[in-house]
CSV table of C-alpha atoms and ligand atoms in Angstrom, one decimal:
chain,number,residue,atom,x,y,z
A,88,MET,CA,90.1,69.3,107.7
A,89,GLU,CA,90.7,70.1,103.9
A,90,GLU,CA,92.3,73.4,103.1
A,91,ILE,CA,91.1,75.9,100.5
A,92,ALA,CA,92.4,79.0,98.8
A,93,ILE,CA,90.0,81.9,98.3
A,94,TYR,CA,90.2,84.3,95.3
A,95,LEU,CA,88.2,87.6,95.2
A,96,HIS,CA,88.0,89.4,91.9
A,97,TRP,CA,87.8,93.2,91.7
A,98,PRO,CA,86.7,94.1,88.1
A,99,PHE,CA,87.7,97.7,87.8
A,100,CYS,CA,90.9,99.6,86.9
A,101,LYS,CA,91.7,103.3,86.6
A,102,SER,CA,92.5,102.9,82.9
A,103,LYS,CA,92.6,99.9,80.6
A,104,CYS,CA,96.1,98.9,79.5
A,105,PRO,CA,96.3,98.2,75.7
A,106,TYR,CA,97.8,94.7,76.0
A,107,CYS,CA,95.5,93.5,78.8
A,108,ASP,CA,92.8,90.9,78.2
A,109,PHE,CA,92.0,90.3,81.9
A,110,ALA,CA,88.4,90.6,83.0
A,111,SER,CA,88.7,94.3,84.0
A,112,ILE,CA,87.1,97.5,82.8
A,113,ARG,CA,88.0,101.2,83.2
A,114,GLN,CA,85.8,102.7,85.9
A,115,ASN,CA,86.5,105.7,88.2
A,116,ASP,CA,83.2,106.1,89.9
A,117,ALA,CA,83.8,106.0,93.7
A,118,SER,CA,80.1,105.3,94.5
A,119,LEU,CA,80.1,102.4,92.1
A,120,TYR,CA,83.2,101.0,93.9
A,121,GLU,CA,81.3,101.2,97.2
A,122,LYS,CA,78.4,99.3,95.8
A,123,PHE,CA,80.7,96.6,94.3
A,124,GLU,CA,82.6,96.2,97.5
A,125,ASP,CA,79.3,95.3,99.2
A,126,LEU,CA,78.4,93.0,96.3
A,127,LEU,CA,81.7,91.2,96.6
A,128,LEU,CA,80.9,90.4,100.2
A,129,LEU,CA,77.4,89.3,99.3
A,130,ASP,CA,78.7,87.0,96.6
A,131,LEU,CA,81.1,85.5,99.0
A,132,THR,CA,78.5,84.8,101.7
A,133,ARG,CA,76.4,83.0,99.1
A,134,SER,CA,79.2,81.1,97.4
A,135,ILE,CA,80.7,79.6,100.5
A,136,SER,CA,77.9,77.0,100.8
A,137,GLU,CA,79.7,75.3,97.9
A,138,ILE,CA,82.8,74.5,100.0
A,139,GLY,CA,81.6,73.0,103.2
A,140,ASP,CA,83.8,73.1,106.3
A,141,ARG,CA,87.4,74.1,105.3
A,142,ARG,CA,90.5,75.6,106.6
A,143,ILE,CA,91.5,78.7,104.6
A,144,LYS,CA,95.2,78.6,103.6
A,145,SER,CA,95.2,81.8,101.5
A,146,VAL,CA,93.0,84.8,100.4
A,147,PHE,CA,93.9,86.7,97.2
A,148,PHE,CA,92.4,90.0,96.2
A,149,GLY,CA,93.1,90.1,92.5
A,150,GLY,CA,91.7,91.9,89.5
A,151,GLY,CA,91.5,94.4,87.9
A,152,THR,CA,93.0,96.7,90.5
A,153,PRO,CA,91.8,95.8,94.0
A,154,SER,CA,94.0,98.5,95.6
A,155,LEU,CA,91.2,100.8,94.4
A,156,MET,CA,89.0,99.2,97.1
A,157,ASN,CA,88.4,100.8,100.5
A,158,PRO,CA,90.6,99.0,103.1
A,159,LYS,CA,87.5,98.9,105.4
A,160,SER,CA,85.7,96.7,102.8
A,161,ILE,CA,88.7,94.4,102.7
A,162,GLU,CA,88.6,94.2,106.5
A,163,LYS,CA,84.8,93.4,106.4
A,164,ILE,CA,85.5,90.5,104.0
A,165,LEU,CA,88.4,89.2,106.0
A,166,ASN,CA,86.4,89.4,109.3
A,167,PHE,CA,83.6,87.5,107.7
A,168,LEU,CA,86.0,84.7,106.6
A,169,ILE,CA,87.6,84.6,110.0
A,170,LYS,CA,84.2,84.2,111.7
A,171,LYS,CA,83.0,81.5,109.3
A,172,PHE,CA,86.1,79.4,108.9
A,173,SER,CA,89.3,78.5,110.6
A,174,MET,CA,92.4,80.0,109.0
A,175,THR,CA,95.9,78.4,109.0
A,176,ASN,CA,98.3,80.3,111.2
A,177,GLU,CA,100.4,81.1,108.2
A,178,ALA,CA,97.5,82.0,105.9
A,179,GLU,CA,98.8,84.3,103.2
A,180,ILE,CA,96.5,87.2,102.4
A,181,THR,CA,97.5,89.1,99.3
A,182,LEU,CA,96.4,92.3,97.7
A,183,GLU,CA,97.3,93.1,94.1
A,184,ALA,CA,98.1,96.8,93.8
A,185,ASN,CA,98.9,99.3,91.1
A,186,PRO,CA,101.3,102.2,91.8
A,187,ASP,CA,98.9,105.1,91.3
A,188,THR,CA,96.1,103.8,93.5
A,189,PHE,CA,97.4,104.2,97.0
A,190,CYS,CA,99.4,106.4,99.4
A,191,ARG,CA,101.5,105.4,102.4
A,192,ASN,CA,98.5,105.7,104.8
A,193,LYS,CA,96.2,103.6,102.6
A,194,MET,CA,98.7,100.8,102.3
A,195,LYS,CA,99.0,100.9,106.1
A,196,ASP,CA,95.3,100.6,106.4
A,197,PHE,CA,95.3,97.6,104.1
A,198,LYS,CA,97.9,96.0,106.4
A,199,ASN,CA,95.8,96.8,109.5
A,200,ALA,CA,92.8,95.3,107.7
A,201,GLY,CA,94.6,92.0,107.5
A,202,ILE,CA,96.6,92.0,104.3
A,203,ASN,CA,100.0,90.4,104.9
A,204,ARG,CA,101.4,90.3,101.4
A,205,ALA,CA,101.3,92.9,98.6
A,206,SER,CA,101.8,92.2,94.9
A,207,LEU,CA,102.7,95.4,93.1
A,208,GLY,CA,102.2,95.7,89.3
A,209,VAL,CA,105.3,97.8,88.8
A,210,GLN,CA,105.9,96.6,85.2
A,211,SER,CA,108.9,98.9,84.9
A,212,PHE,CA,110.6,101.6,86.9
A,213,PHE,CA,111.4,103.7,83.8
A,214,ASP,CA,109.4,106.3,82.0
A,215,LYS,CA,110.2,105.1,78.5
A,216,ASN,CA,109.0,101.6,79.2
A,217,LEU,CA,105.9,102.7,81.1
A,218,ARG,CA,105.0,105.0,78.2
A,219,PHE,CA,105.3,102.2,75.7
A,220,LEU,CA,103.0,100.0,77.9
A,221,SER,CA,100.6,103.0,78.3
A,222,ARG,CA,100.6,102.6,82.1
A,223,SER,CA,98.8,105.3,83.9
A,224,TYR,CA,101.9,106.4,86.0
A,225,GLY,CA,105.5,107.3,85.5
A,226,GLU,CA,108.9,106.4,86.9
A,227,LYS,CA,108.6,108.6,90.0
A,228,GLN,CA,105.3,107.1,91.0
A,229,SER,CA,106.4,103.5,90.4
A,230,VAL,CA,109.5,104.0,92.5
A,231,ALA,CA,107.6,105.8,95.3
A,232,ALA,CA,104.9,103.0,95.3
A,233,ALA,CA,107.6,100.3,95.5
A,234,GLU,CA,109.2,102.1,98.4
A,235,ILE,CA,105.9,102.3,100.3
A,236,VAL,CA,105.2,98.6,99.7
A,237,ALA,CA,108.7,97.6,100.8
A,238,GLN,CA,108.5,99.7,103.9
A,239,THR,CA,105.0,98.3,104.8
A,240,PHE,CA,105.3,94.6,104.2
A,241,GLU,CA,108.0,92.0,104.8
A,242,ASN,CA,106.4,89.7,102.2
A,243,PHE,CA,105.9,91.5,98.8
A,244,SER,CA,106.2,90.9,95.2
A,245,PHE,CA,106.8,93.0,92.1
A,246,ASP,CA,105.4,92.2,88.6
A,247,PHE,CA,107.4,93.1,85.5
A,248,ILE,CA,106.6,92.8,81.8
A,249,TYR,CA,109.4,92.1,79.4
A,250,GLY,CA,110.1,91.3,75.8
A,251,TYR,CA,109.0,94.3,73.8
A,252,GLU,CA,110.6,96.1,71.0
A,253,GLY,CA,113.3,98.6,72.1
A,254,GLN,CA,113.8,96.9,75.4
A,255,THR,CA,117.4,95.7,75.8
A,256,VAL,CA,118.8,93.3,78.3
A,257,LYS,CA,120.7,96.2,79.8
A,258,ASN,CA,117.6,98.2,80.1
A,259,PHE,CA,115.6,95.3,81.8
A,260,ALA,CA,118.6,94.6,84.0
A,261,GLN,CA,118.2,98.1,85.5
A,262,ASP,CA,114.6,97.2,86.4
A,263,LEU,CA,115.6,94.0,88.1
A,264,GLU,CA,118.4,95.7,89.9
A,265,ARG,CA,116.1,98.3,91.3
A,266,ALA,CA,113.7,95.5,92.5
A,267,VAL,CA,116.6,93.7,94.2
A,268,ASN,CA,117.7,96.9,95.9
A,269,PHE,CA,114.2,97.1,97.5
A,270,GLU,CA,115.0,93.6,98.9
A,271,CYS,CA,112.0,92.2,97.0
A,272,LYS,CA,111.3,88.6,98.1
A,273,HIS,CA,109.3,87.6,95.1
A,274,ILE,CA,109.3,88.7,91.4
A,275,SER,CA,107.0,87.8,88.6
A,276,CYS,CA,108.3,88.4,85.0
A,277,TYR,CA,105.7,88.0,82.3
A,278,GLN,CA,106.6,88.2,78.7
A,279,LEU,CA,104.5,90.6,76.7
A,280,THR,CA,101.9,88.7,74.7
A,281,PHE,CA,99.6,90.0,72.0
A,282,GLU,CA,96.1,88.8,73.0
A,283,GLU,CA,93.3,89.0,70.5
A,284,ASN,CA,90.9,91.9,70.8
A,285,THR,CA,93.4,94.2,72.5
A,286,PRO,CA,94.7,97.4,70.9
A,287,PHE,CA,98.3,96.0,71.0
A,288,TYR,CA,97.1,93.0,68.9
A,289,GLU,CA,95.6,95.3,66.3
A,290,LYS,CA,98.8,97.4,66.3
A,291,MET,CA,100.8,94.2,65.8
A,292,LEU,CA,98.6,93.1,62.9
A,293,ALA,CA,99.0,96.6,61.4
A,294,GLY,CA,102.8,96.3,61.8
A,295,VAL,CA,103.0,99.3,64.2
A,296,ILE,CA,104.4,97.1,67.0
A,297,LYS,CA,106.6,94.1,66.3
A,298,LYS,CA,107.1,91.0,68.4
A,299,ILE,CA,110.7,90.6,69.5
A,300,ASP,CA,112.5,87.7,67.8
A,301,GLU,CA,112.9,84.4,69.5
A,302,ASN,CA,116.6,84.7,70.2
A,303,LYS,CA,116.2,87.9,72.0
A,304,GLU,CA,113.3,86.4,74.0
A,305,ILE,CA,115.6,83.5,75.1
A,306,GLU,CA,118.4,85.9,75.9
A,307,LEU,CA,116.1,87.9,78.2
A,308,TYR,CA,114.6,84.7,79.8
A,309,ASP,CA,118.1,83.4,80.6
A,310,TYR,CA,119.3,86.7,81.8
A,311,ILE,CA,116.4,87.0,84.3
A,312,GLU,CA,117.1,83.6,85.8
A,313,ASP,CA,120.9,84.2,86.1
A,314,PHE,CA,120.6,87.6,87.5
A,315,LEU,CA,117.9,86.7,90.1
A,316,GLU,CA,119.7,83.5,91.1
A,317,ASN,CA,122.8,85.5,91.8
A,318,ASN,CA,120.6,87.5,94.2
A,319,ASN,CA,119.2,84.4,95.9
A,320,ILE,CA,115.8,84.7,94.1
A,321,PHE,CA,115.1,81.4,92.4
A,322,ARG,CA,112.7,80.4,89.7
A,323,TYR,CA,110.0,78.1,91.1
A,324,GLU,CA,107.5,78.5,88.3
A,325,SER,CA,107.9,79.4,84.6
A,326,SER,CA,107.4,83.2,85.3
A,327,ASN,CA,107.8,83.4,89.1
A,328,TYR,CA,110.9,83.7,91.3
A,329,SER,CA,111.3,84.0,95.0
A,330,MET,CA,113.6,83.8,98.0
A,331,ALA,CA,113.3,80.5,99.9
A,332,GLY,CA,110.0,80.5,101.9
A,333,PHE,CA,108.5,83.4,99.9
A,334,GLU,CA,106.8,81.4,97.1
A,335,SER,CA,103.2,82.5,96.6
A,336,ARG,CA,101.2,80.0,98.6
A,337,HIS,CA,98.0,81.1,96.9
A,338,ASN,CA,99.4,80.6,93.3
A,339,LEU,CA,100.9,77.3,94.3
A,340,ALA,CA,97.4,76.1,95.2
A,341,TYR,CA,96.5,76.6,91.5
A,342,TRP,CA,99.6,74.9,90.1
A,343,LYS,CA,99.4,72.0,92.6
A,344,TYR,CA,95.7,71.5,91.6
A,345,GLU,CA,94.5,72.1,95.2
A,346,ASP,CA,91.0,73.4,95.8
A,347,TYR,CA,90.2,77.1,95.4
A,348,LEU,CA,87.0,79.1,95.4
A,349,GLY,CA,86.7,82.2,93.2
A,350,VAL,CA,84.3,85.0,94.0
A,351,GLY,CA,83.3,88.1,92.0
A,352,PRO,CA,82.7,88.5,88.3
A,353,SER,CA,84.6,86.1,86.0
A,354,ALA,CA,86.2,84.2,88.9
A,355,HIS,CA,87.0,80.5,88.4
A,356,SER,CA,86.9,77.7,91.1
A,357,ARG,CA,88.1,74.2,91.3
A,358,VAL,CA,86.5,72.5,94.3
A,359,VAL,CA,85.9,68.9,95.3
A,360,VAL,CA,82.1,68.7,95.8
A,361,ASP,CA,80.7,65.2,96.8
A,362,LYS,CA,84.1,63.7,96.0
A,363,ARG,CA,84.1,65.1,92.5
A,364,LYS,CA,86.4,67.9,91.3
A,365,THR,CA,84.0,70.6,90.0
A,366,GLU,CA,84.7,73.6,87.8
A,367,MET,CA,82.7,76.7,88.6
A,368,VAL,CA,82.8,79.9,86.7
A,369,LYS,CA,81.2,83.2,87.7
A,370,ILE,CA,79.3,85.4,85.3
A,371,SER,CA,82.0,87.5,83.5
A,372,ASP,CA,80.3,90.8,82.9
A,373,PRO,CA,80.4,92.8,86.2
A,374,PHE,CA,77.0,94.3,85.6
A,375,LEU,CA,75.3,91.0,84.6
A,376,TRP,CA,76.9,89.5,87.7
A,377,GLU,CA,75.5,92.4,89.7
A,378,SER,CA,72.0,91.9,88.4
A,379,ALA,CA,72.1,88.2,89.1
A,380,LEU,CA,73.2,89.0,92.7
A,381,SER,CA,70.5,91.6,93.3
A,382,GLN,CA,67.8,89.4,91.9
A,383,ASN,CA,69.0,86.5,94.1
A,384,ARG,CA,69.9,84.3,91.1
A,385,SER,CA,73.0,82.2,90.9
A,386,THR,CA,76.2,84.1,90.0
A,387,PHE,CA,77.8,81.1,88.4
A,388,SER,CA,77.7,81.1,84.6
A,389,HIS,CA,78.5,77.4,84.6
A,390,ILE,CA,79.2,74.5,86.9
A,391,ASN,CA,80.7,71.3,85.5
A,392,THR,CA,82.0,68.1,87.0
A,393,LEU,CA,85.4,67.4,85.5
A,394,SER,CA,86.0,64.0,83.9
A,395,GLU,CA,89.2,62.0,84.8
A,396,LYS,CA,90.8,63.0,81.5
A,397,GLU,CA,90.0,66.7,82.0
A,398,LYS,CA,91.5,66.6,85.5
A,399,LEU,CA,94.7,64.9,84.2
A,400,GLU,CA,95.0,67.5,81.5
A,401,GLU,CA,94.6,70.4,84.0
A,402,MET,CA,97.1,68.8,86.4
A,403,ILE,CA,99.7,68.5,83.7
A,404,ILE,CA,99.2,71.9,82.2
A,405,MET,CA,99.4,73.6,85.7
A,406,GLY,CA,101.9,71.2,87.3
A,407,LEU,CA,104.6,71.4,84.6
A,408,ARG,CA,104.7,75.2,85.0
A,409,MET,CA,106.4,74.5,88.4
A,410,VAL,CA,110.2,73.9,88.4
A,411,ASN,CA,109.6,70.8,90.6
A,412,GLY,CA,106.9,69.5,88.2
A,413,VAL,CA,104.4,66.8,89.5
A,414,THR,CA,104.9,63.3,90.6
A,415,MET,CA,103.2,60.1,89.5
A,416,GLU,CA,101.9,59.9,93.2
A,417,ASP,CA,100.3,63.3,92.8
A,418,LEU,CA,98.5,62.2,89.7
A,419,TYR,CA,97.4,58.9,91.1
A,420,GLN,CA,96.0,60.6,94.1
A,421,LYS,CA,93.7,62.9,92.2
A,422,VAL,CA,93.0,61.1,88.9
A,423,SER,CA,92.1,57.5,88.2
A,424,PRO,CA,95.3,55.5,87.8
A,425,ARG,CA,93.9,53.8,84.7
A,426,VAL,CA,93.5,57.1,82.9
A,427,VAL,CA,97.0,58.4,84.1
A,428,ASN,CA,98.7,55.2,82.8
A,429,GLU,CA,96.8,55.4,79.5
A,430,ILE,CA,97.9,58.9,78.7
A,431,ILE,CA,101.2,59.4,80.5
A,432,SER,CA,103.0,56.5,78.9
A,433,GLU,CA,106.6,55.4,79.6
A,434,LYS,CA,107.3,55.9,75.9
A,435,LYS,CA,106.4,59.6,75.9
A,436,LEU,CA,108.4,60.2,79.1
A,437,LYS,CA,111.4,58.5,77.6
A,438,PHE,CA,111.1,60.5,74.4
A,439,LEU,CA,111.0,63.8,76.2
A,440,THR,CA,113.9,62.7,78.5
A,441,GLU,CA,116.0,61.8,75.4
A,442,LYS,CA,115.3,65.3,74.0
A,443,LYS,CA,116.5,66.7,77.3
A,444,LEU,CA,113.2,68.4,77.9
A,445,MET,CA,112.2,66.3,80.9
A,446,ALA,CA,114.2,65.2,83.9
A,447,ASN,CA,115.0,61.5,84.0
A,448,GLY,CA,112.2,59.4,85.5
A,449,LYS,CA,110.2,62.4,86.6
A,450,ILE,CA,107.3,64.6,85.3
A,451,GLN,CA,109.4,67.7,85.5
A,452,LEU,CA,110.7,69.9,82.8
A,453,THR,CA,114.4,70.7,82.5
A,454,LYS,CA,115.6,74.3,82.0
A,455,SER,CA,115.3,73.8,78.2
A,456,GLY,CA,112.0,72.0,78.7
A,457,LEU,CA,110.5,75.0,80.5
A,458,LYS,CA,111.3,77.1,77.4
A,459,LYS,CA,109.3,74.7,75.3
A,460,MET,CA,106.6,74.1,77.9
A,461,ASN,CA,103.7,74.3,75.5
A,462,SER,CA,104.9,71.8,73.0
A,463,ALA,CA,106.1,69.4,75.8
A,464,VAL,CA,102.7,69.5,77.5
A,465,LYS,CA,100.9,69.0,74.2
A,466,PHE,CA,103.1,66.0,73.3
A,467,LEU,CA,102.6,64.5,76.8
A,468,LEU,CA,98.8,64.8,76.6
A,469,SER,CA,98.5,63.7,72.9
B,116,SF4,S1,96.0,97.6,85.5
B,116,SF4,FE1,96.3,95.3,85.2
B,116,SF4,S2,94.2,94.5,85.1
B,116,SF4,FE2,94.0,96.7,84.8
B,116,SF4,S3,94.0,97.0,82.6
B,116,SF4,FE3,96.1,97.2,83.3
B,116,SF4,S4,97.0,95.2,83.1
B,116,SF4,FE4,94.8,94.9,83.0
């Protein structure tokens, strides 16, 4: 039986971070949360007709801030999935959480509801950094939340943001040291980016915030890898590091171009329907998504069968993020060999190998290739 990963999108956050362009809005109305929790289950019950009979390999509650949800609603959703589908024994069930949205008991309730992996958006353990990022909590709360997560789950991850003005290697090293001291099994380090239509982008245009220079960026990137490697936490994707066996199974499904179904406002899916890889996108605005659901209309804003070329592009863009890259066999399995051979030519692979960006004879970026991932991908697909 084919496996599938399920993503559920919770669209609300306690406050909106000034650098964030995710599909999330500030909302603190508990009665609205309750309504949207029911709607998420309703959307799931209606969307599963798209996937046929599958075995679930992972479930991911992402957002937004899904730790704002009631654990009982998470339990209802998981019970529904267990009743309808078979789950692999090692199914990974992740909850994204923000430090100021749970206490020890609530995290325990999430675990009892069926969550077996927590991904905590720490971003930093220090007041100065948290203030710069305008996070809604301080140092004390981020440390306390990390402690709760580490004491509740064996499998957990911390997210950090790095690469902003005023942040030194020494300063970031202290963040990573704290994470390692919690015996964290998985760490994601995302470089701060200035996305259009965010307050940080406006501030960057106005010269109030500056991007850090490229050399500093590389220094931090290299430092993260060295420090974590020395602590047995290895890079397996451009921004993700884990101890052996603790790689995110759910995220690997995206990067390996396996099937996944996205439920909830703005969620994306890639599912093979009638032997054709299909892209499905949910209505992005939570309130338009809600009205489509309550009027019994489709909650997909578009459904599109992907061409062979589009599939190849997506496989390369996602696959080259992984340290292990992709193989020709992977590509031939999912895309017409004629299209693969037309675009991924020997000549291009040789050129990238000579530039030391690609490993010899493989579709796999080297350490320096990962630093130039966007241009290597663009060249390969040109
Ligand atoms: S908590 Fe996360 S999803 Fe919510 S606004 Fe901040 S960065 Fe975006």
